[in-house]
Coordinates of N, CA and C and ligand atoms in Angstrom, one line a residue:
M1 N 52.0 -54.5 17.8 CA 52.9 -53.5 17.3 C 54.1 -53.3 18.3
S2 N 55.3 -53.3 17.8 CA 56.4 -53.1 18.8 C 56.5 -51.7 19.3
D3 N 57.1 -51.6 20.5 CA 57.2 -50.3 21.1 C 58.0 -49.3 20.3
S4 N 57.5 -48.1 20.3 CA 58.3 -47.0 19.7 C 59.5 -46.7 20.6
I5 N 60.5 -46.0 20.0 CA 61.7 -45.7 20.9 C 61.2 -44.8 22.0
F6 N 60.2 -44.0 21.8 CA 59.7 -43.1 22.9 C 59.0 -43.9 23.9
E7 N 58.3 -45.0 23.5 CA 57.6 -45.8 24.6 C 58.7 -46.5 25.4
K8 N 59.8 -46.8 24.8 CA 60.9 -47.4 25.6 C 61.5 -46.4 26.6
I9 N 61.5 -45.1 26.2 CA 62.0 -44.1 27.2 C 60.9 -44.0 28.3
I10 N 59.6 -43.9 27.9 CA 58.6 -43.8 28.9 C 58.7 -45.0 29.9
K11 N 59.0 -46.2 29.4 CA 59.0 -47.4 30.3 C 60.4 -47.5 31.0
R12 N 61.3 -46.5 30.8 CA 62.7 -46.6 31.3 C 63.5 -47.8 30.8
Q13 N 63.2 -48.2 29.6 CA 63.9 -49.3 29.1 C 65.2 -48.8 28.4
I14 N 65.2 -47.5 27.9 CA 66.4 -46.9 27.4 C 66.5 -45.5 28.1
P15 N 67.7 -45.0 28.3 CA 67.9 -43.8 29.0 C 67.5 -42.6 28.2
A16 N 67.1 -41.5 28.9 CA 66.9 -40.2 28.3 C 67.0 -39.2 29.4
D17 N 67.3 -38.0 29.0 CA 67.4 -36.9 29.9 C 66.1 -36.2 30.1
I18 N 65.3 -36.7 31.0 CA 63.9 -36.3 31.2 C 63.9 -35.0 32.0
V19 N 63.1 -34.0 31.4 CA 63.0 -32.7 32.1 C 61.7 -32.5 32.7
F20 N 60.7 -33.2 32.3 CA 59.3 -33.0 32.7 C 58.5 -34.3 32.5
E21 N 57.6 -34.6 33.5 CA 56.7 -35.7 33.3 C 55.5 -35.5 34.1
N22 N 54.3 -35.9 33.6 CA 53.1 -36.0 34.4 C 52.4 -37.3 33.9
D23 N 51.1 -37.4 34.2 CA 50.4 -38.7 33.9 C 50.3 -38.9 32.4
D24 N 50.3 -37.8 31.6 CA 49.9 -37.9 30.2 C 51.1 -37.6 29.3
I25 N 52.1 -36.9 29.8 CA 53.1 -36.3 28.9 C 54.5 -36.6 29.5
I26 N 55.5 -36.8 28.7 CA 56.9 -36.8 29.1 C 57.7 -35.9 28.2
A27 N 58.7 -35.3 28.7 CA 59.6 -34.4 27.9 C 61.0 -34.7 28.3
F28 N 61.8 -34.8 27.2 CA 63.2 -35.1 27.4 C 64.0 -34.4 26.3
R29 N 65.3 -34.3 26.6 CA 66.2 -33.6 25.6 C 66.4 -34.4 24.4
D30 N 66.3 -33.8 23.2 CA 66.6 -34.5 22.0 C 68.0 -34.9 21.9
I31 N 68.2 -36.2 21.4 CA 69.6 -36.8 21.4 C 70.5 -36.1 20.4
S32 N 69.9 -35.4 19.5 CA 70.7 -34.7 18.4 C 70.2 -33.2 18.3
P33 N 70.6 -32.4 19.3 CA 70.0 -31.1 19.5 C 70.3 -30.2 18.3
Q34 N 69.3 -29.4 17.9 CA 69.4 -28.5 16.7 C 69.4 -27.0 17.2
A35 N 69.4 -26.9 18.6 CA 69.4 -25.5 19.2 C 69.9 -25.7 20.6
P36 N 70.3 -24.6 21.3 CA 70.8 -24.8 22.7 C 69.8 -25.5 23.6
V37 N 68.5 -25.2 23.4 CA 67.4 -25.9 24.0 C 66.7 -26.7 23.0
H38 N 66.6 -28.0 23.1 CA 65.9 -28.8 22.1 C 65.3 -30.0 22.9
V39 N 64.0 -29.8 23.3 CA 63.3 -30.8 24.1 C 62.1 -31.3 23.3
L40 N 61.9 -32.6 23.5 CA 60.7 -33.3 22.8 C 59.6 -33.5 23.9
F41 N 58.4 -33.0 23.6 CA 57.2 -33.2 24.4 C 56.4 -34.3 23.8
V42 N 56.2 -35.4 24.5 CA 55.6 -36.6 23.9 C 54.4 -37.1 24.8
P43 N 53.3 -37.3 24.1 CA 52.2 -37.9 24.9 C 52.5 -39.4 25.2
K44 N 52.2 -39.8 26.4 CA 52.6 -41.2 26.8 C 51.8 -42.2 26.0
R45 N 50.5 -41.8 25.7 CA 49.7 -42.7 24.8 C 50.2 -42.5 23.4
R46 N 50.4 -43.5 22.7 CA 51.0 -43.4 21.3 C 50.0 -43.2 20.2
F47 N 50.2 -42.2 19.4 CA 49.6 -42.0 18.1 C 50.8 -41.9 17.2
D48 N 50.7 -42.7 16.1 CA 51.9 -42.7 15.2 C 52.2 -41.3 14.6
T49 N 51.1 -40.7 14.1 CA 51.3 -39.4 13.4 C 50.2 -38.4 13.9
L50 N 50.4 -37.2 13.6 CA 49.3 -36.2 14.0 C 48.0 -36.6 13.2
N51 N 48.1 -37.2 12.1 CA 46.9 -37.6 11.3 C 46.1 -38.6 12.1
D52 N 46.7 -39.3 13.0 CA 46.0 -40.4 13.8 C 45.3 -39.9 15.0
V53 N 45.5 -38.6 15.4 CA 44.9 -38.1 16.6 C 43.4 -37.7 16.4
P54 N 42.5 -38.4 17.1 CA 41.1 -38.1 16.9 C 40.6 -36.8 17.5
D55 N 39.5 -36.3 17.0 CA 38.9 -35.0 17.5 C 38.8 -35.0 19.0
N56 N 38.5 -36.1 19.7 CA 38.3 -36.0 21.1 C 39.6 -36.0 21.9
E57 N 40.7 -35.8 21.3 CA 42.0 -35.6 22.0 C 42.5 -34.2 22.0
A58 N 41.6 -33.3 21.8 CA 42.0 -31.8 21.7 C 42.7 -31.4 23.1
L59 N 42.2 -32.0 24.2 CA 42.8 -31.6 25.5 C 44.2 -32.1 25.6
L60 N 44.5 -33.3 25.1 CA 45.9 -33.8 25.1 C 46.8 -32.9 24.3
L61 N 46.3 -32.5 23.1 CA 47.2 -31.6 22.3 C 47.4 -30.3 22.9
G62 N 46.3 -29.8 23.5 CA 46.4 -28.5 24.2 C 47.4 -28.6 25.4
N63 N 47.3 -29.7 26.1 CA 48.2 -29.8 27.2 C 49.6 -30.0 26.8
L64 N 49.9 -30.6 25.6 CA 51.2 -30.7 25.1 C 51.8 -29.3 24.9
L65 N 51.0 -28.4 24.3 CA 51.4 -27.0 24.1 C 51.7 -26.3 25.4
L66 N 50.8 -26.5 26.3 CA 50.9 -25.8 27.6 C 52.1 -26.3 28.4
A67 N 52.4 -27.6 28.3 CA 53.6 -28.2 29.0 C 54.9 -27.5 28.4
A68 N 54.9 -27.4 27.1 CA 56.1 -26.7 26.5 C 56.2 -25.3 26.9
Q69 N 55.1 -24.6 26.9 CA 55.0 -23.2 27.3 C 55.6 -23.0 28.8
A70 N 55.1 -23.9 29.7 CA 55.5 -23.8 31.1 C 56.9 -24.1 31.2
Y71 N 57.4 -25.1 30.5 CA 58.8 -25.4 30.6 C 59.7 -24.3 30.1
A72 N 59.3 -23.7 28.9 CA 60.1 -22.6 28.4 C 60.1 -21.4 29.4
K73 N 59.0 -21.2 30.1 CA 59.0 -20.1 31.1 C 59.9 -20.5 32.3
S74 N 59.9 -21.8 32.7 CA 60.6 -22.3 33.8 C 62.2 -22.2 33.6
I75 N 62.6 -22.3 32.4 CA 64.1 -22.2 32.1 C 64.5 -20.8 31.6
G76 N 63.5 -19.9 31.5 CA 63.9 -18.5 31.3 C 64.1 -18.2 29.8
I77 N 63.5 -19.0 28.9 CA 63.6 -18.7 27.5 C 62.4 -18.1 26.8
A78 N 61.3 -18.0 27.6 CA 60.0 -17.6 27.1 C 60.0 -16.2 26.5
E79 N 60.6 -15.3 27.3 CA 60.5 -13.9 26.9 C 61.2 -13.7 25.6
N80 N 62.4 -14.2 25.4 CA 63.1 -14.1 24.1 C 62.4 -14.9 23.0
G81 N 61.8 -16.0 23.4 CA 61.0 -16.7 22.4 C 61.6 -18.1 22.0
Y82 N 60.8 -18.9 21.4 CA 61.2 -20.2 21.1 C 60.3 -20.7 19.9
R83 N 60.5 -21.9 19.4 CA 59.8 -22.5 18.3 C 59.3 -23.9 18.7
L84 N 58.0 -24.1 18.4 CA 57.4 -25.4 18.6 C 57.1 -26.0 17.2
V85 N 57.5 -27.3 17.0 CA 57.4 -28.0 15.7 C 56.9 -29.4 15.9
M86 N 55.9 -29.7 15.1 CA 55.5 -31.1 15.0 C 55.6 -31.6 13.5
N87 N 56.4 -32.6 13.3 CA 56.6 -33.1 11.9 C 55.6 -34.2 11.7
C88 N 55.0 -34.2 10.5 CA 54.1 -35.3 10.1 C 54.5 -36.0 8.8
N89 N 54.7 -37.3 8.9 CA 55.0 -38.1 7.8 C 56.2 -37.6 7.0
S90 N 56.4 -38.2 5.8 CA 57.7 -38.1 5.1 C 57.9 -36.6 4.6
H91 N 56.9 -35.9 4.1 CA 57.2 -34.6 3.7 C 57.5 -33.6 4.8
G92 N 56.9 -34.0 6.0 CA 57.2 -33.2 7.2 C 58.5 -33.5 7.9
G93 N 59.2 -34.6 7.4 CA 60.4 -35.0 8.0 C 60.3 -35.8 9.2
Q94 N 59.2 -36.5 9.5 CA 59.0 -37.3 10.7 C 59.8 -38.5 10.6
T95 N 60.6 -38.8 11.6 CA 61.4 -40.0 11.7 C 61.0 -41.0 12.8
V96 N 60.4 -40.5 13.8 CA 59.9 -41.3 14.9 C 58.4 -41.3 14.9
F97 N 57.8 -42.5 14.8 CA 56.3 -42.5 14.6 C 55.6 -42.8 15.9
H98 N 55.7 -41.8 16.7 CA 55.0 -41.6 18.0 C 55.0 -40.1 18.2
I99 N 53.8 -39.5 18.1 CA 53.8 -38.0 17.9 C 54.6 -37.4 19.1
H100 N 55.2 -36.2 18.7 CA 56.0 -35.5 19.6 C 56.1 -34.1 19.1
M101 N 56.3 -33.1 20.0 CA 56.5 -31.7 19.6 C 57.9 -31.3 20.0
H102 N 58.6 -30.7 19.1 CA 59.9 -30.1 19.4 C 59.8 -28.8 20.0
L103 N 60.5 -28.5 21.1 CA 60.7 -27.2 21.6 C 62.1 -26.8 21.3
L104 N 62.3 -25.7 20.5 CA 63.6 -25.2 20.2 C 63.8 -23.8 20.6
G105 N 64.9 -23.5 21.3 CA 65.2 -22.1 21.7 C 66.5 -22.0 22.3
G106 N 66.7 -20.9 23.0 CA 67.9 -20.6 23.7 C 68.9 -19.8 22.9
A107 N 68.5 -19.5 21.7 CA 69.3 -18.6 20.8 C 68.4 -18.2 19.6
P108 N 68.7 -17.2 18.9 CA 67.9 -16.9 17.7 C 68.0 -18.1 16.7
L109 N 66.8 -18.4 16.2 CA 66.7 -19.6 15.3 C 66.7 -19.1 13.9
T110 N 67.5 -19.7 13.0 CA 67.5 -19.4 11.6 C 66.4 -20.2 10.9
G111 N 66.1 -19.8 9.7 CA 65.2 -20.4 8.8 C 64.5 -21.7 9.1
G112 N 64.7 -22.7 8.4 CA 63.9 -23.9 8.5 C 64.4 -24.8 9.6
F113 N 63.6 -25.8 9.8 CA 63.9 -26.9 10.8 C 63.4 -28.2 10.1
A114 N 64.3 -29.2 10.0 CA 63.8 -30.4 9.4 C 64.0 -31.5 10.5
Ligands
AMP1 P1 61.1 -36.2 14.0 O1 62.1 -36.1 12.9 O2 60.2 -35.0 14.1 O3 60.3 -37.5 14.0 O4 62.0 -36.1 15.3 C1 62.5 -37.2 16.0 C2 63.5 -36.7 16.9 O5 63.8 -37.7 17.9 C3 64.8 -36.3 16.3 O6 65.1 -34.9 16.5 C4 65.8 -37.2 17.0 O7 67.1 -36.6 17.2 C5 65.1 -37.6 18.3 N1 65.5 -38.8 18.9 C6 65.6 -40.0 18.3 N2 65.9 -41.0 19.2 C7 66.0 -40.3 20.4 C8 66.4 -40.7 21.7 N3 66.7 -42.0 22.0 N4 66.4 -39.8 22.7 C9 66.1 -38.5 22.4 N5 65.8 -38.1 21.2 C10 65.7 -38.9 20.2

């Protein structure tokens, strides 16, 4: 299977504005921001969709949430609030098939997000 665009970012083969990284997770600014803060939290190990994540990866998914929470606190948007989104497959609007969670914030968010 060829590398996803996010694997290329993880391997530093293409540039990204990386804001957080540890052994399991990388986070970088979305290239097409939908809010003043729009960061993608990405597990370094690839699962194409949320449907592909097995039961024994609950810790990874939890750590993804906690990484976003910590980042939101660190940049001062946590108190006002933010939105976390994971899109799955076509009806969810998923376009990159390497699971990722959107952190959106920095201003009041209107209705939907696609
Ligand atoms: P989704 O529609 O949930 O699969 O979201 C994929 C997101 O990845 C979109 O918001 C894109 O703007 C974003 N994206 C695609 N390519 C890049 C890239 N090279 N660097 C940063 N964000 C990207």
